[in-house]
């Protein structure tokens, strides 16, 4: 009986000590990984834009105009709500350089892209400004959701 008790006690203590060794080895691996990653101090942080680029009248007005410029025949074919992410690159003069759309439906993305291109064709945006008040290039990300009216 005493031998069984001693064996159980030894197994319990060896299991606890083995678990503690594994925790320490995991910590050592993570600290070694963090130490091996060089930190280049000469790379400046990304620029901070205090005043992001904006459509004249606001970005909500831009989304509304994009919805108005969508092809009505395509809208009638939609059977469910659709979402996409509209990404615009605005230069220092307020001109739209690039328009991209990312969402699950490729055809919806194309229609939103066409409508956004039509909306921005002759309009100059208010450019982004940095801390010094100098116009900068900016990327504007806007969610675009089309909800079917029931």
Short mmCIF file of N, CA and C in Angstrom, two decimals:
data_model
loop_
_atom_site.label_atom_id
_atom_site.label_comp_id
_atom_site.label_asym_id
_atom_site.label_seq_id
_atom_site.Cartn_x
_atom_site.Cartn_y
_atom_site.Cartn_z
N UNK A 1 0.82 -1.17 0.00
CA UNK A 1 0.00 0.00 0.00
C UNK A 1 0.88 1.26 0.00
N UNK A 2 1.92 1.22 0.85
CA UNK A 2 2.83 2.36 0.90
C UNK A 2 3.56 2.52 -0.43
N UNK A 3 3.89 1.43 -1.05
CA UNK A 3 4.61 1.52 -2.33
C UNK A 3 3.71 2.12 -3.41
N UNK A 4 2.42 1.74 -3.40
CA UNK A 4 1.49 2.33 -4.38
C UNK A 4 1.36 3.84 -4.15
N UNK A 5 1.27 4.22 -2.90
CA UNK A 5 1.15 5.64 -2.57
C UNK A 5 2.39 6.41 -3.01
N UNK A 6 3.55 5.84 -2.80
CA UNK A 6 4.81 6.49 -3.19
C UNK A 6 4.89 6.60 -4.72
N UNK A 7 4.47 5.57 -5.43
CA UNK A 7 4.50 5.60 -6.90
C UNK A 7 3.55 6.67 -7.43
N UNK A 8 2.34 6.75 -6.86
CA UNK A 8 1.36 7.76 -7.30
C UNK A 8 1.90 9.17 -7.01
N UNK A 9 2.51 9.35 -5.85
CA UNK A 9 3.05 10.66 -5.49
C UNK A 9 4.19 11.05 -6.43
N UNK A 10 5.06 10.12 -6.77
CA UNK A 10 6.16 10.40 -7.69
C UNK A 10 5.65 10.75 -9.09
N UNK A 11 4.65 10.02 -9.55
CA UNK A 11 4.08 10.30 -10.87
C UNK A 11 3.42 11.69 -10.91
N UNK A 12 2.74 12.06 -9.85
CA UNK A 12 2.09 13.36 -9.78
C UNK A 12 3.13 14.48 -9.81
N UNK A 13 4.17 14.37 -8.98
CA UNK A 13 5.20 15.41 -8.95
C UNK A 13 5.98 15.48 -10.25
N UNK A 14 6.22 14.35 -10.89
CA UNK A 14 6.96 14.37 -12.17
C UNK A 14 6.10 15.00 -13.26
N UNK A 15 4.78 14.76 -13.23
CA UNK A 15 3.88 15.39 -14.21
C UNK A 15 3.83 16.89 -14.04
N UNK A 16 3.77 17.36 -12.81
CA UNK A 16 3.74 18.81 -12.54
C UNK A 16 5.05 19.46 -12.98
N UNK A 17 6.16 18.83 -12.66
CA UNK A 17 7.45 19.41 -13.04
C UNK A 17 7.64 19.39 -14.55
N UNK A 18 7.11 18.39 -15.25
CA UNK A 18 7.21 18.34 -16.72
C UNK A 18 6.39 19.46 -17.35
N UNK A 19 5.22 19.76 -16.78
CA UNK A 19 4.41 20.85 -17.30
C UNK A 19 5.12 22.19 -17.12
N UNK A 20 5.76 22.38 -16.01
CA UNK A 20 6.47 23.63 -15.77
C UNK A 20 7.64 23.78 -16.74
N UNK A 21 8.32 22.72 -17.08
CA UNK A 21 9.42 22.78 -18.02
C UNK A 21 8.91 23.18 -19.41
N UNK A 22 7.75 22.67 -19.84
CA UNK A 22 7.20 23.01 -21.14
C UNK A 22 6.83 24.49 -21.22
N UNK A 23 6.29 25.04 -20.16
CA UNK A 23 5.93 26.46 -20.13
C UNK A 23 7.18 27.30 -20.28
N UNK A 24 8.23 26.94 -19.56
CA UNK A 24 9.47 27.69 -19.64
C UNK A 24 10.07 27.61 -21.04
N UNK A 25 10.01 26.45 -21.70
CA UNK A 25 10.59 26.32 -23.03
C UNK A 25 9.81 27.13 -24.05
N UNK A 26 8.48 27.25 -23.89
CA UNK A 26 7.68 28.07 -24.79
C UNK A 26 8.07 29.54 -24.63
N UNK A 27 8.24 29.97 -23.39
CA UNK A 27 8.63 31.34 -23.14
C UNK A 27 9.99 31.63 -23.76
N UNK A 28 10.90 30.69 -23.69
CA UNK A 28 12.23 30.89 -24.25
C UNK A 28 12.16 31.02 -25.77
N UNK A 29 11.33 30.24 -26.42
CA UNK A 29 11.20 30.30 -27.87
C UNK A 29 10.67 31.66 -28.29
N UNK A 30 9.64 32.16 -27.61
CA UNK A 30 9.07 33.45 -27.99
C UNK A 30 10.05 34.59 -27.73
N UNK A 31 10.78 34.54 -26.63
CA UNK A 31 11.73 35.62 -26.38
C UNK A 31 12.89 35.56 -27.37
N UNK A 32 13.32 34.37 -27.77
CA UNK A 32 14.37 34.27 -28.78
C UNK A 32 13.88 34.81 -30.11
N UNK A 33 12.63 34.55 -30.47
CA UNK A 33 12.07 35.04 -31.73
C UNK A 33 12.00 36.56 -31.73
N UNK A 34 11.53 37.14 -30.62
CA UNK A 34 11.44 38.59 -30.53
C UNK A 34 12.81 39.24 -30.59
N UNK A 35 13.80 38.62 -30.00
CA UNK A 35 15.15 39.18 -30.02
C UNK A 35 15.78 39.09 -31.40
N UNK A 36 15.38 38.08 -32.19
CA UNK A 36 15.99 37.91 -33.51
C UNK A 36 15.41 38.84 -34.56
N UNK A 37 14.29 39.50 -34.27
CA UNK A 37 13.67 40.43 -35.22
C UNK A 37 14.32 41.80 -35.09
N UNK A 38 15.06 42.22 -36.12
CA UNK A 38 15.72 43.53 -36.02
C UNK A 38 14.70 44.67 -36.16
N UNK A 39 14.89 45.71 -35.41
CA UNK A 39 14.04 46.89 -35.48
C UNK A 39 14.84 48.01 -36.11
N UNK A 40 14.48 48.38 -37.35
CA UNK A 40 15.19 49.43 -38.06
C UNK A 40 14.65 50.79 -37.61
N UNK A 41 15.45 51.53 -36.86
CA UNK A 41 15.03 52.82 -36.33
C UNK A 41 15.06 53.92 -37.38
N UNK A 42 15.69 53.67 -38.53
CA UNK A 42 15.78 54.71 -39.56
C UNK A 42 14.51 54.81 -40.41
N UNK A 43 13.61 53.82 -40.29
CA UNK A 43 12.37 53.85 -41.05
C UNK A 43 11.35 54.69 -40.29
N UNK A 44 10.87 55.76 -40.91
CA UNK A 44 9.92 56.62 -40.20
C UNK A 44 8.55 55.97 -40.13
N UNK A 45 7.74 56.37 -39.17
CA UNK A 45 6.37 55.83 -39.10
C UNK A 45 5.54 56.37 -40.26
N UNK A 46 4.43 55.73 -40.59
CA UNK A 46 3.60 56.24 -41.67
C UNK A 46 3.08 57.63 -41.36
N UNK A 47 2.88 58.44 -42.39
CA UNK A 47 2.43 59.81 -42.14
C UNK A 47 1.03 59.84 -41.52
N UNK A 48 0.83 60.80 -40.66
CA UNK A 48 -0.46 60.97 -40.01
C UNK A 48 -1.20 62.10 -40.71
N UNK A 49 -2.38 61.80 -41.18
CA UNK A 49 -3.18 62.79 -41.87
C UNK A 49 -4.23 63.32 -40.90
N UNK A 50 -4.06 64.57 -40.51
CA UNK A 50 -5.02 65.16 -39.57
C UNK A 50 -6.34 65.47 -40.25
N UNK A 51 -6.27 65.81 -41.54
CA UNK A 51 -7.47 66.15 -42.30
C UNK A 51 -7.54 65.24 -43.52
N UNK A 52 -8.26 64.13 -43.45
CA UNK A 52 -8.32 63.20 -44.58
C UNK A 52 -9.04 63.81 -45.78
N UNK A 53 -8.76 63.26 -46.96
CA UNK A 53 -9.42 63.72 -48.19
C UNK A 53 -10.92 63.52 -48.05
N UNK A 54 -11.66 64.45 -48.67
CA UNK A 54 -13.12 64.39 -48.52
C UNK A 54 -13.80 64.88 -49.79
N UNK A 55 -14.91 64.22 -50.11
CA UNK A 55 -15.74 64.62 -51.23
C UNK A 55 -16.41 65.95 -50.88
N UNK A 56 -16.56 66.87 -51.86
CA UNK A 56 -17.26 68.13 -51.54
C UNK A 56 -18.68 67.84 -51.06
N UNK A 57 -18.99 68.25 -49.88
CA UNK A 57 -20.30 67.97 -49.30
C UNK A 57 -20.25 66.77 -48.35
N UNK A 58 -19.13 66.10 -48.27
CA UNK A 58 -18.98 64.97 -47.35
C UNK A 58 -19.00 63.62 -48.04
N UNK A 59 -18.41 62.64 -47.39
CA UNK A 59 -18.32 61.30 -47.97
C UNK A 59 -19.67 60.59 -48.01
N UNK A 60 -20.59 60.96 -47.12
CA UNK A 60 -21.94 60.37 -47.17
C UNK A 60 -22.65 60.80 -48.45
N UNK A 61 -22.44 62.04 -48.87
CA UNK A 61 -23.01 62.52 -50.12
C UNK A 61 -22.42 61.76 -51.30
N UNK A 62 -21.12 61.46 -51.23
CA UNK A 62 -20.47 60.68 -52.29
C UNK A 62 -21.13 59.30 -52.41
N UNK A 63 -21.33 58.62 -51.30
CA UNK A 63 -21.96 57.30 -51.31
C UNK A 63 -23.37 57.40 -51.90
N UNK A 64 -24.10 58.44 -51.54
CA UNK A 64 -25.45 58.64 -52.06
C UNK A 64 -25.43 58.85 -53.57
N UNK A 65 -24.46 59.64 -54.07
CA UNK A 65 -24.36 59.88 -55.51
C UNK A 65 -23.94 58.62 -56.26
N UNK A 66 -23.08 57.81 -55.67
CA UNK A 66 -22.70 56.54 -56.30
C UNK A 66 -23.93 55.66 -56.44
N UNK A 67 -24.76 55.60 -55.40
CA UNK A 67 -25.98 54.79 -55.46
C UNK A 67 -26.92 55.32 -56.54
N UNK A 68 -27.00 56.64 -56.69
CA UNK A 68 -27.85 57.23 -57.72
C UNK A 68 -27.34 56.95 -59.13
N UNK A 69 -26.01 56.85 -59.29
CA UNK A 69 -25.41 56.63 -60.61
C UNK A 69 -25.32 55.16 -61.01
N UNK A 70 -25.78 54.27 -60.15
CA UNK A 70 -25.74 52.85 -60.51
C UNK A 70 -26.77 52.55 -61.59
N UNK A 71 -26.48 51.56 -62.40
CA UNK A 71 -27.36 51.15 -63.49
C UNK A 71 -28.66 50.58 -62.90
N UNK A 72 -29.78 51.20 -63.24
CA UNK A 72 -31.08 50.80 -62.70
C UNK A 72 -31.47 49.39 -63.14
N UNK A 73 -31.10 49.00 -64.35
CA UNK A 73 -31.39 47.63 -64.81
C UNK A 73 -30.67 46.60 -63.96
N UNK A 74 -29.42 46.90 -63.57
CA UNK A 74 -28.68 45.98 -62.71
C UNK A 74 -29.31 45.91 -61.33
N UNK A 75 -29.75 47.05 -60.80
CA UNK A 75 -30.35 47.09 -59.47
C UNK A 75 -31.59 46.20 -59.42
N UNK A 76 -32.36 46.18 -60.49
CA UNK A 76 -33.56 45.34 -60.53
C UNK A 76 -33.24 43.85 -60.48
N UNK A 77 -32.04 43.47 -60.91
CA UNK A 77 -31.66 42.06 -60.90
C UNK A 77 -31.17 41.58 -59.53
N UNK A 78 -30.86 42.52 -58.62
CA UNK A 78 -30.38 42.13 -57.29
C UNK A 78 -31.49 41.44 -56.51
N UNK A 79 -31.16 40.31 -55.93
CA UNK A 79 -32.13 39.54 -55.15
C UNK A 79 -31.88 39.64 -53.65
N UNK A 80 -30.71 40.14 -53.29
CA UNK A 80 -30.37 40.28 -51.87
C UNK A 80 -29.49 41.51 -51.67
N UNK A 81 -29.30 41.90 -50.41
CA UNK A 81 -28.44 43.04 -50.10
C UNK A 81 -27.02 42.73 -50.54
N UNK A 82 -26.29 43.77 -50.94
CA UNK A 82 -24.91 43.58 -51.41
C UNK A 82 -24.00 44.59 -50.74
N UNK A 83 -22.75 44.15 -50.49
CA UNK A 83 -21.75 45.00 -49.84
C UNK A 83 -20.46 44.98 -50.65
N UNK A 84 -19.74 46.09 -50.56
CA UNK A 84 -18.39 46.16 -51.12
C UNK A 84 -17.62 47.24 -50.38
N UNK A 85 -16.32 47.21 -50.50
CA UNK A 85 -15.45 48.23 -49.91
C UNK A 85 -14.94 49.07 -51.08
N UNK A 86 -15.19 50.36 -51.03
CA UNK A 86 -14.79 51.30 -52.07
C UNK A 86 -13.51 51.99 -51.59
N UNK A 87 -12.42 51.87 -52.37
CA UNK A 87 -11.14 52.46 -51.99
C UNK A 87 -10.71 53.43 -53.08
N UNK A 88 -10.50 54.68 -52.68
CA UNK A 88 -10.12 55.73 -53.63
C UNK A 88 -8.78 56.32 -53.21
N UNK A 89 -7.93 56.57 -54.21
CA UNK A 89 -6.66 57.23 -53.94
C UNK A 89 -6.77 58.65 -54.48
N UNK A 90 -6.57 59.63 -53.60
CA UNK A 90 -6.72 61.04 -53.93
C UNK A 90 -5.34 61.70 -53.89
N UNK A 91 -4.96 62.44 -54.96
CA UNK A 91 -3.65 63.09 -54.99
C UNK A 91 -3.68 64.43 -54.26
N UNK A 92 -2.53 65.15 -54.30
CA UNK A 92 -2.40 66.41 -53.58
C UNK A 92 -3.32 67.50 -54.13
N UNK A 93 -3.72 67.40 -55.39
CA UNK A 93 -4.59 68.41 -56.00
C UNK A 93 -6.06 68.09 -55.80
N UNK A 94 -6.37 66.92 -55.26
CA UNK A 94 -7.76 66.53 -55.04
C UNK A 94 -8.35 65.71 -56.16
N UNK A 95 -7.51 65.27 -57.09
CA UNK A 95 -7.98 64.42 -58.19
C UNK A 95 -7.97 62.96 -57.78
N UNK A 96 -8.94 62.20 -58.26
CA UNK A 96 -8.99 60.77 -57.96
C UNK A 96 -8.02 60.06 -58.90
N UNK A 97 -7.02 59.39 -58.33
CA UNK A 97 -6.01 58.69 -59.13
C UNK A 97 -6.47 57.27 -59.44
N UNK A 98 -7.06 56.61 -58.45
CA UNK A 98 -7.41 55.20 -58.61
C UNK A 98 -8.66 54.89 -57.80
N UNK A 99 -9.50 54.00 -58.36
CA UNK A 99 -10.69 53.52 -57.65
C UNK A 99 -10.64 52.00 -57.66
N UNK A 100 -10.83 51.41 -56.50
CA UNK A 100 -10.87 49.95 -56.37
C UNK A 100 -12.09 49.56 -55.56
N UNK A 101 -12.62 48.38 -55.84
CA UNK A 101 -13.73 47.84 -55.05
C UNK A 101 -13.39 46.41 -54.66
N UNK A 102 -13.72 46.06 -53.42
CA UNK A 102 -13.47 44.71 -52.92
C UNK A 102 -14.71 44.22 -52.19
N UNK A 103 -15.27 43.13 -52.66
CA UNK A 103 -16.45 42.55 -52.03
C UNK A 103 -16.69 41.16 -52.59
N UNK A 104 -17.66 40.45 -52.04
CA UNK A 104 -17.89 39.06 -52.45
C UNK A 104 -18.47 38.92 -53.86
N UNK A 105 -19.23 39.90 -54.34
CA UNK A 105 -19.86 39.79 -55.66
C UNK A 105 -19.08 40.60 -56.69
N UNK A 106 -18.48 39.92 -57.65
CA UNK A 106 -17.66 40.58 -58.66
C UNK A 106 -18.49 41.51 -59.55
N UNK A 107 -19.69 41.10 -59.92
CA UNK A 107 -20.53 41.95 -60.76
C UNK A 107 -20.98 43.20 -60.00
N UNK A 108 -21.30 43.06 -58.73
CA UNK A 108 -21.66 44.23 -57.92
C UNK A 108 -20.48 45.17 -57.79
N UNK A 109 -19.27 44.61 -57.60
CA UNK A 109 -18.07 45.43 -57.52
C UNK A 109 -17.87 46.24 -58.81
N UNK A 110 -18.09 45.60 -59.96
CA UNK A 110 -17.93 46.30 -61.24
C UNK A 110 -18.94 47.42 -61.39
N UNK A 111 -20.18 47.19 -60.99
CA UNK A 111 -21.21 48.22 -61.10
C UNK A 111 -20.91 49.40 -60.18
N UNK A 112 -20.44 49.12 -58.97
CA UNK A 112 -20.09 50.20 -58.04
C UNK A 112 -18.89 50.97 -58.58
N UNK A 113 -17.93 50.25 -59.17
CA UNK A 113 -16.75 50.90 -59.75
C UNK A 113 -17.16 51.85 -60.88
N UNK A 114 -18.06 51.40 -61.76
CA UNK A 114 -18.54 52.26 -62.85
C UNK A 114 -19.25 53.50 -62.30
N UNK A 115 -20.10 53.31 -61.30
CA UNK A 115 -20.84 54.43 -60.73
C UNK A 115 -19.91 55.40 -60.01
N UNK A 116 -18.90 54.88 -59.31
CA UNK A 116 -17.95 55.76 -58.61
C UNK A 116 -17.11 56.54 -59.62
N UNK A 117 -16.72 55.90 -60.72
CA UNK A 117 -15.96 56.59 -61.76
C UNK A 117 -16.79 57.71 -62.37
N UNK A 118 -18.05 57.41 -62.63
CA UNK A 118 -18.96 58.43 -63.18
C UNK A 118 -19.15 59.58 -62.18
N UNK A 119 -19.25 59.27 -60.91
CA UNK A 119 -19.47 60.29 -59.87
C UNK A 119 -18.25 61.20 -59.72
N UNK A 120 -17.05 60.66 -59.83
CA UNK A 120 -15.83 61.44 -59.59
C UNK A 120 -15.22 62.02 -60.85
N UNK A 121 -15.85 61.81 -62.01
CA UNK A 121 -15.22 62.19 -63.28
C UNK A 121 -14.86 63.67 -63.37
N UNK A 122 -15.70 64.58 -62.96
CA UNK A 122 -15.42 66.01 -63.11
C UNK A 122 -15.39 66.73 -61.76
N UNK A 123 -15.19 66.00 -60.68
CA UNK A 123 -15.24 66.61 -59.35
C UNK A 123 -13.86 66.55 -58.70
N UNK A 124 -13.45 67.65 -58.12
CA UNK A 124 -12.19 67.70 -57.38
C UNK A 124 -12.50 67.57 -55.89
N UNK A 125 -11.85 66.62 -55.26
CA UNK A 125 -12.02 66.39 -53.83
C UNK A 125 -11.23 67.40 -53.03
N UNK A 126 -11.57 67.55 -51.76
CA UNK A 126 -10.75 68.34 -50.84
C UNK A 126 -9.59 67.44 -50.45
N UNK A 127 -8.35 67.82 -50.80
CA UNK A 127 -7.21 66.92 -50.54
C UNK A 127 -6.91 66.80 -49.05
N UNK A 128 -6.19 65.75 -48.73
CA UNK A 128 -5.75 65.50 -47.36
C UNK A 128 -4.64 66.49 -46.99
N UNK A 129 -4.59 66.83 -45.71
CA UNK A 129 -3.54 67.74 -45.22
C UNK A 129 -2.84 67.09 -44.03
N UNK A 130 -1.52 67.28 -43.97
CA UNK A 130 -0.76 66.76 -42.84
C UNK A 130 -0.70 67.80 -41.72
N UNK A 131 0.12 67.56 -40.70
CA UNK A 131 0.21 68.47 -39.55
C UNK A 131 0.66 69.87 -39.96
N UNK A 132 1.51 69.94 -40.97
CA UNK A 132 2.04 71.23 -41.41
C UNK A 132 1.06 71.97 -42.32
N UNK A 133 -0.06 71.34 -42.66
CA UNK A 133 -1.03 71.96 -43.54
C UNK A 133 -0.74 71.79 -45.02
N UNK A 134 0.18 70.89 -45.34
CA UNK A 134 0.56 70.63 -46.73
C UNK A 134 -0.32 69.52 -47.28
N UNK A 135 -0.81 69.70 -48.51
CA UNK A 135 -1.64 68.68 -49.15
C UNK A 135 -0.83 67.42 -49.37
N UNK A 136 -1.44 66.27 -49.10
CA UNK A 136 -0.78 64.98 -49.26
C UNK A 136 -1.68 64.01 -50.00
N UNK A 137 -1.09 62.94 -50.50
CA UNK A 137 -1.86 61.87 -51.13
C UNK A 137 -2.55 61.09 -50.01
N UNK A 138 -3.79 60.69 -50.25
CA UNK A 138 -4.54 59.98 -49.22
C UNK A 138 -5.32 58.83 -49.85
N UNK A 139 -5.56 57.82 -49.07
CA UNK A 139 -6.39 56.70 -49.49
C UNK A 139 -7.64 56.72 -48.64
N UNK A 140 -8.79 56.77 -49.30
CA UNK A 140 -10.08 56.84 -48.61
C UNK A 140 -10.77 55.49 -48.77
N UNK A 141 -11.14 54.88 -47.65
CA UNK A 141 -11.86 53.61 -47.66
C UNK A 141 -13.28 53.84 -47.18
N UNK A 142 -14.24 53.49 -48.02
CA UNK A 142 -15.64 53.71 -47.68
C UNK A 142 -16.42 52.41 -47.87
N UNK A 143 -17.19 52.00 -46.88
CA UNK A 143 -18.05 50.83 -47.08
C UNK A 143 -19.25 51.24 -47.93
N UNK A 144 -19.64 50.39 -48.84
CA UNK A 144 -20.80 50.66 -49.68
C UNK A 144 -21.75 49.47 -49.56
N UNK A 145 -22.95 49.72 -49.06
CA UNK A 145 -23.96 48.68 -48.90
C UNK A 145 -25.20 49.08 -49.66
N UNK A 146 -25.71 48.17 -50.46
CA UNK A 146 -26.96 48.41 -51.17
C UNK A 146 -28.00 47.50 -50.58
N UNK A 147 -29.04 48.11 -49.99
CA UNK A 147 -30.11 47.34 -49.35
C UNK A 147 -31.35 47.37 -50.25
N UNK A 148 -31.92 46.22 -50.45
CA UNK A 148 -33.13 46.09 -51.26
C UNK A 148 -34.32 46.53 -50.42
N UNK A 149 -35.12 47.41 -50.99
CA UNK A 149 -36.32 47.87 -50.29
C UNK A 149 -37.42 46.85 -50.45
N UNK A 150 -38.01 46.49 -49.34
CA UNK A 150 -39.07 45.48 -49.38
C UNK A 150 -40.44 46.08 -49.23
#
